[in-house]
Amino acid sequence: MSCDYGEDCAGDVQDLEPKAIIGFDGSTINGLVVHPNGLHVLYPMGNKISIQEWDTKKQTFLVGHTNNISAVCISPSGKFVASGQINHIGFRARVIIWDFEKQVMLNQHEHHKVRVETVVFSKDERYLISLGGRDCGSLVIWDMTVGHVVCGTHASRGSQGEALALLPMVRRGQCFISAGDCHLSIWTIDFNMRSLRSIDVAMSKLKRKVMCMDGNERDEVLYCGTSTGDVLKIKLNFHHDLDIVEPVKTPCVVGCFARISKKKLRRGSVDLYQQGVRSLKRLFGGELIIGAGDGTLEMVVEDKPVLPKDCVDVKLPSIPVLKVLKSTYVNTAITSLQLTKDYILAGTMANEIYQINMNNFNAALIVSCHTSTIYDIAFPTNFSEVFATASHNNVRVWSMTTMQELLRICVRNFTCSSVVFAHDGRSILTAWNDGVIRSFTPLTGRLMYAILNAHNKGVSALTTTSHGRMLVSGGCEGQVRLWQVSPYRQQLICTLKEHKGPISALHINKFDTEAASASTDGTCIIWDLERQCRRQILFAKTLFLCVKYFPSGVQLLTGGSDRKIAYWEVLDGCLVRELEGSPTGTINTLDISPSGEYFITGGNDQIIKLWRYQEGMTTHIGMGHSAAVTSVRFSADGKHVISGSAAGTIFVWKVPNTEGEAVPEKTPDIDNVKQAATTEHISDLPTARSHVSVEVSQKSQQELPQQHESEEWCKCPSISSKSSRSSCCSMKADSISKSLVPKVGSGSASSSKKGSGISSPKKIGSGCSIPNKTGSKIGSGGSTPNKTGSNIK
């Protein structure tokens, strides 16, 4: 594949292979569709249609829409798929016809304005009927045989409200029904006259908003679910002769049915479905499957009406007729119902798919995902079997093996901006826009502690040290705060006030000595966690949105609104390299693999890019997200990449040539040794400042005595103070100073840099000062007196 996604690409950019996709758009009415072959399930995901093999969970996509898909349907034979989309005000919305087997676009038209409300195929698959939304309100008939629009008209007339639903007739391919707010009409397509004729259903004084409908197989009766919570039964009055396509009499309402209540109701009231009847399906035996707005799913059948004793006091025209046979509950409004042989699939407004057994009506949650933007993704330390995602209202923990939700932590009406696992795995740390840092248990989701008023404008970023005793948080007011935490006490250490804008990202190096904060004020600051002050500041003409330390801690990687990926030197804050991350969109997120060989980026262009860190070349791209990519993360073993988007979908990508795989040991040959000697690594690359330091350190290492292999550098966590210095540090420091002090007195030009350029003894402690015989400190940045008494800076 040739590279069309930026300048810094390798010769052949390959595709990232998605292992799994966790996502479903439940807001689309009747968006969940089962293919007639019973093997595939179709549903929209943003501006793409996902075709999933139900058993293997393998997915493919139909790509062609430019905005979110609002309607989808499949032909009775399963050969064709049709979909409609939403567009901006003043622009036309597209309707696309697809070939299911080849998964290619066959035809399209743009005869609707702003939104396509619904699309249906006629039963003979000759016509595709599409209905426009509130700004359009027109019916468009597409002839599949000739491949163009044959006719169209406005769906509503006179005092009728907007149309919301369409239903094709079973035995008459040229007839269909439209329903909506005070609207119920039967339409006939006249191909010869290129026109549409309609007959309104006689509803007398009954006023209802029809949300869904279904009829029997002989086109005799129609059932309509309403927003009031009852079901209308309509007699269609078609002739038994199929050649007569129009009703011989005006269709009329037979009854308005409610449930037969099992509890005693107030006089004059009936039992209605709460929040209306959203989905309705009729079984072959005459039973109705009803999905309500409150999550109730029931199987009902018509029974003898149970009238109150005094019919005069009945306030509603609904009559208790529907007897409940089976019932279950699925938490939120049901937007889609699909029937199979053994079970029912129900799609909900909460982006969940339930599988209901037809025998016992037990509901099992089989697909769940976030309903809004995913702001952060986190893996536990050195564990790749689970990961956590942060979004609005909740934090969820997922399994990498089953791709199912394991835990849901809910905080209603608030948004989690950042999530991180404690290094010991005993807690999940979260940052929320109400200014509270909350810690939860990873198994039960129970609240362990909460830091109230951590930031007065909301916590925007959060990270923790490896020992787990310190938290670093960033807020929307621009402050970085350090916290000392324990299960029973959380205390503020200090507040670092340098940024002028919200903190967008935080990251701590592996030594727990530095933290980098990225802000939208155009600066990225490296903080010294030991001295609690600023060490370096990076400036750029961009809004910094992400920052990561290289695993060795020597460089920083940043991304932002200028679409650039920047390499920075941690030592002096200089810019090492700059890459074009995207030709069109902002770089919202990035992450570096555990080995440092690769890094991954995502942004507003909806594309995941895998880069080689050293070469700065794109090797693989992942396309599939329907909205801006907001978070990416490498798994702890480096074998997978998790990405989340503004649409709430989660993609799990396989990393090619995974560095985490075990490589069989081989005896080194001469060719491999030569190749290894000439191979250049990122740690060997010279920079503007490190090139000088390398020359000085090489000279100083030649002057230093050789250390025995059995000796180890001191790993005590002592800080540069005389009182806390350990005895082992002092003994080793004295032995080094005996050989070091005579060498310093040469007074050469290169020796002036030895006070801060000695690289190898830097392993002694984390900032340990090395006293010489005169009591001064070498390596602490001060002056070093030699035997003659002169000071060397």
Coordinates of C-alpha atoms in Angstrom, one line a residue, residues 165-368:
A165 CA -41.5 4.6 10.5
L166 CA -42.0 2.6 7.4
L167 CA -43.3 -1.0 6.9
P168 CA -43.5 -2.8 3.6
M169 CA -46.5 -5.1 2.9
V170 CA -45.8 -8.8 2.8
R171 CA -47.9 -9.9 -0.2
R172 CA -47.9 -6.7 -2.2
G173 CA -44.5 -5.4 -3.2
Q174 CA -45.8 -2.0 -4.4
C175 CA -47.5 -1.1 -1.1
F176 CA -46.1 0.1 2.2
I177 CA -47.2 2.0 5.3
S178 CA -45.9 5.2 6.9
A179 CA -46.5 6.1 10.5
G180 CA -45.6 8.9 12.9
D181 CA -47.1 11.7 14.9
C182 CA -50.9 11.7 14.2
H183 CA -49.9 10.0 11.0
L184 CA -50.8 6.6 9.6
S185 CA -51.1 6.1 5.8
I186 CA -51.1 3.3 3.3
W187 CA -49.1 4.0 0.1
T188 CA -49.2 2.5 -3.4
I189 CA -46.4 2.9 -5.9
D190 CA -47.6 3.5 -9.5
F191 CA -44.5 2.7 -11.6
N192 CA -46.2 3.6 -15.0
M193 CA -47.4 7.0 -13.7
R194 CA -44.2 7.6 -11.7
S195 CA -46.4 8.6 -8.7
L196 CA -47.5 7.6 -5.2
R197 CA -51.1 7.3 -3.9
S198 CA -52.1 7.1 -0.3
I199 CA -55.1 6.3 1.9
D200 CA -55.2 7.6 5.5
V201 CA -56.3 5.2 8.2
A202 CA -59.5 6.4 9.9
M203 CA -58.6 7.0 13.5
S204 CA -61.6 9.1 14.5
K205 CA -60.7 11.3 17.5
L206 CA -57.8 9.1 18.6
K207 CA -54.5 11.0 18.6
R208 CA -51.3 8.9 18.9
K209 CA -47.6 9.1 18.0
V210 CA -46.7 5.7 16.4
M211 CA -43.1 4.6 17.2
C212 CA -43.1 1.2 15.6
M213 CA -45.3 -1.3 13.8
D214 CA -45.6 -4.9 12.5
G215 CA -48.3 -6.8 10.6
N216 CA -49.3 -10.4 10.0
E217 CA -48.2 -12.4 7.0
R218 CA -51.5 -12.0 5.1
D219 CA -51.6 -8.2 5.2
E220 CA -54.8 -8.2 7.2
V221 CA -53.9 -6.7 10.6
L222 CA -51.4 -4.1 11.6
Y223 CA -50.1 -3.6 15.2
C224 CA -48.7 -0.2 16.1
G225 CA -46.7 0.7 19.3
T226 CA -47.3 4.3 20.5
S227 CA -45.5 6.8 22.7
T228 CA -48.5 6.7 25.0
G229 CA -47.6 3.1 26.0
D230 CA -50.5 1.2 24.3
V231 CA -50.8 -0.8 21.1
L232 CA -53.1 0.1 18.2
K233 CA -54.8 -2.7 16.2
I234 CA -55.5 -1.7 12.6
K235 CA -57.7 -3.5 10.1
L236 CA -56.1 -2.9 6.6
N237 CA -59.1 -4.0 4.5
F238 CA -57.0 -5.4 1.6
H239 CA -58.8 -7.6 -1.0
H240 CA -58.0 -11.3 -1.0
D241 CA -57.1 -10.9 -4.7
L242 CA -53.5 -9.8 -4.9
D243 CA -54.0 -8.0 -8.2
I244 CA -56.1 -5.5 -6.3
V245 CA -53.3 -3.5 -4.7
E246 CA -55.3 -0.8 -2.8
P247 CA -57.6 -1.4 0.2
V248 CA -61.2 -1.9 -0.8
K249 CA -62.4 0.0 2.3
T250 CA -60.8 2.7 4.3
P251 CA -58.5 1.1 6.9
C252 CA -59.7 1.7 10.5
V253 CA -58.7 1.2 14.1
V254 CA -60.1 -1.9 15.7
G255 CA -58.9 -1.3 19.2
C256 CA -56.4 0.5 21.5
F257 CA -54.9 -2.1 23.8
A258 CA -53.2 -1.9 27.2
R259 CA -51.9 -4.6 29.5
I260 CA -54.0 -6.5 31.9
S261 CA -52.6 -5.4 35.2
K262 CA -51.8 -7.9 37.9
K263 CA -52.1 -5.2 40.6
K264 CA -55.0 -3.1 41.6
L265 CA -55.1 0.3 39.8
R266 CA -56.7 3.5 40.6
R267 CA -60.2 3.8 39.3
G268 CA -60.3 5.0 35.7
S269 CA -56.7 4.2 34.8
V270 CA -55.0 1.4 32.9
D271 CA -51.6 -0.2 32.9
L272 CA -49.5 1.4 30.1
Y273 CA -45.9 0.8 29.1
Q274 CA -43.6 3.4 30.7
Q275 CA -41.9 5.7 28.2
G276 CA -43.9 4.2 25.3
V277 CA -43.6 1.1 23.1
R278 CA -40.3 1.5 21.3
S279 CA -40.1 -1.8 19.4
L280 CA -42.7 -4.4 18.4
K281 CA -42.6 -7.8 16.6
R282 CA -45.4 -10.2 15.9
L283 CA -44.7 -13.9 16.1
F284 CA -46.2 -16.4 13.7
G285 CA -48.6 -17.7 16.3
G286 CA -50.1 -14.2 17.0
E287 CA -48.1 -13.3 20.1
L288 CA -46.5 -9.9 20.3
I289 CA -43.0 -9.1 21.5
I290 CA -43.0 -5.6 23.0
G291 CA -40.0 -3.6 24.0
A292 CA -40.7 -0.5 26.1
G293 CA -38.8 2.7 26.8
D294 CA -38.1 1.7 30.5
G295 CA -36.4 -1.5 29.4
T296 CA -39.3 -3.9 29.9
L297 CA -39.5 -6.7 27.3
E298 CA -42.6 -8.8 27.3
M299 CA -44.4 -11.5 25.3
V300 CA -48.1 -10.7 25.3
V301 CA -51.2 -12.1 23.6
E302 CA -54.7 -10.8 23.0
D303 CA -57.2 -11.9 25.6
K304 CA -60.7 -11.1 26.5
P305 CA -61.0 -7.5 27.5
V306 CA -61.1 -6.8 31.2
L307 CA -63.4 -3.8 31.6
P308 CA -63.8 -1.8 34.8
K309 CA -67.2 -2.0 36.5
D310 CA -68.1 1.6 35.7
C311 CA -67.0 2.3 32.2
V312 CA -68.1 5.9 32.4
D313 CA -65.1 6.8 34.6
V314 CA -62.5 5.5 32.1
K315 CA -60.4 8.4 31.1
L316 CA -58.3 6.8 28.4
P317 CA -59.6 4.9 25.3
S318 CA -57.1 2.1 26.0
I319 CA -58.7 -1.2 27.0
P320 CA -56.9 -3.9 29.1
V321 CA -56.6 -6.7 26.5
L322 CA -52.9 -7.7 26.4
K323 CA -52.2 -10.7 28.7
V324 CA -48.5 -10.9 29.7
L325 CA -47.1 -14.4 29.1
K326 CA -43.4 -13.8 29.8
S327 CA -41.4 -10.8 30.9
T328 CA -37.8 -9.6 31.5
Y329 CA -35.9 -6.3 32.0
V330 CA -32.9 -4.9 30.2
N331 CA -32.2 -1.6 32.1
T332 CA -32.7 0.9 29.3
A333 CA -34.9 1.8 26.3
I334 CA -35.1 -0.9 23.6
T335 CA -34.5 0.4 20.1
S336 CA -34.2 -2.8 18.1
L337 CA -35.7 -6.2 18.2
Q338 CA -34.7 -9.2 16.0
L339 CA -36.2 -12.6 16.1
T340 CA -34.3 -15.9 15.5
K341 CA -35.4 -19.5 15.9
D342 CA -34.4 -19.9 19.6
Y343 CA -33.8 -16.4 21.0
I344 CA -34.5 -12.7 20.7
L345 CA -31.8 -10.1 20.2
A346 CA -32.6 -6.7 21.8
G347 CA -30.5 -3.6 21.2
T348 CA -30.8 -0.8 23.8
M349 CA -30.2 2.9 24.0
A350 CA -27.2 2.2 26.3
N351 CA -25.3 0.6 23.4
E352 CA -25.9 -3.0 24.7
I353 CA -27.2 -6.1 23.0
Y354 CA -29.1 -8.7 25.1
Q355 CA -29.9 -12.2 24.1
I356 CA -33.2 -13.5 25.4
N357 CA -34.1 -17.1 25.5
M358 CA -37.5 -17.8 24.0
N359 CA -38.3 -20.6 26.4
N360 CA -37.6 -19.0 29.8
F361 CA -37.1 -15.4 28.8
N362 CA -33.8 -15.0 30.6
A363 CA -31.8 -12.1 29.3
A364 CA -28.0 -12.4 28.9
L365 CA -25.8 -9.4 28.1
I366 CA -23.6 -10.3 25.2
V367 CA -22.4 -6.9 23.9
S368 CA -21.7 -3.8 25.9

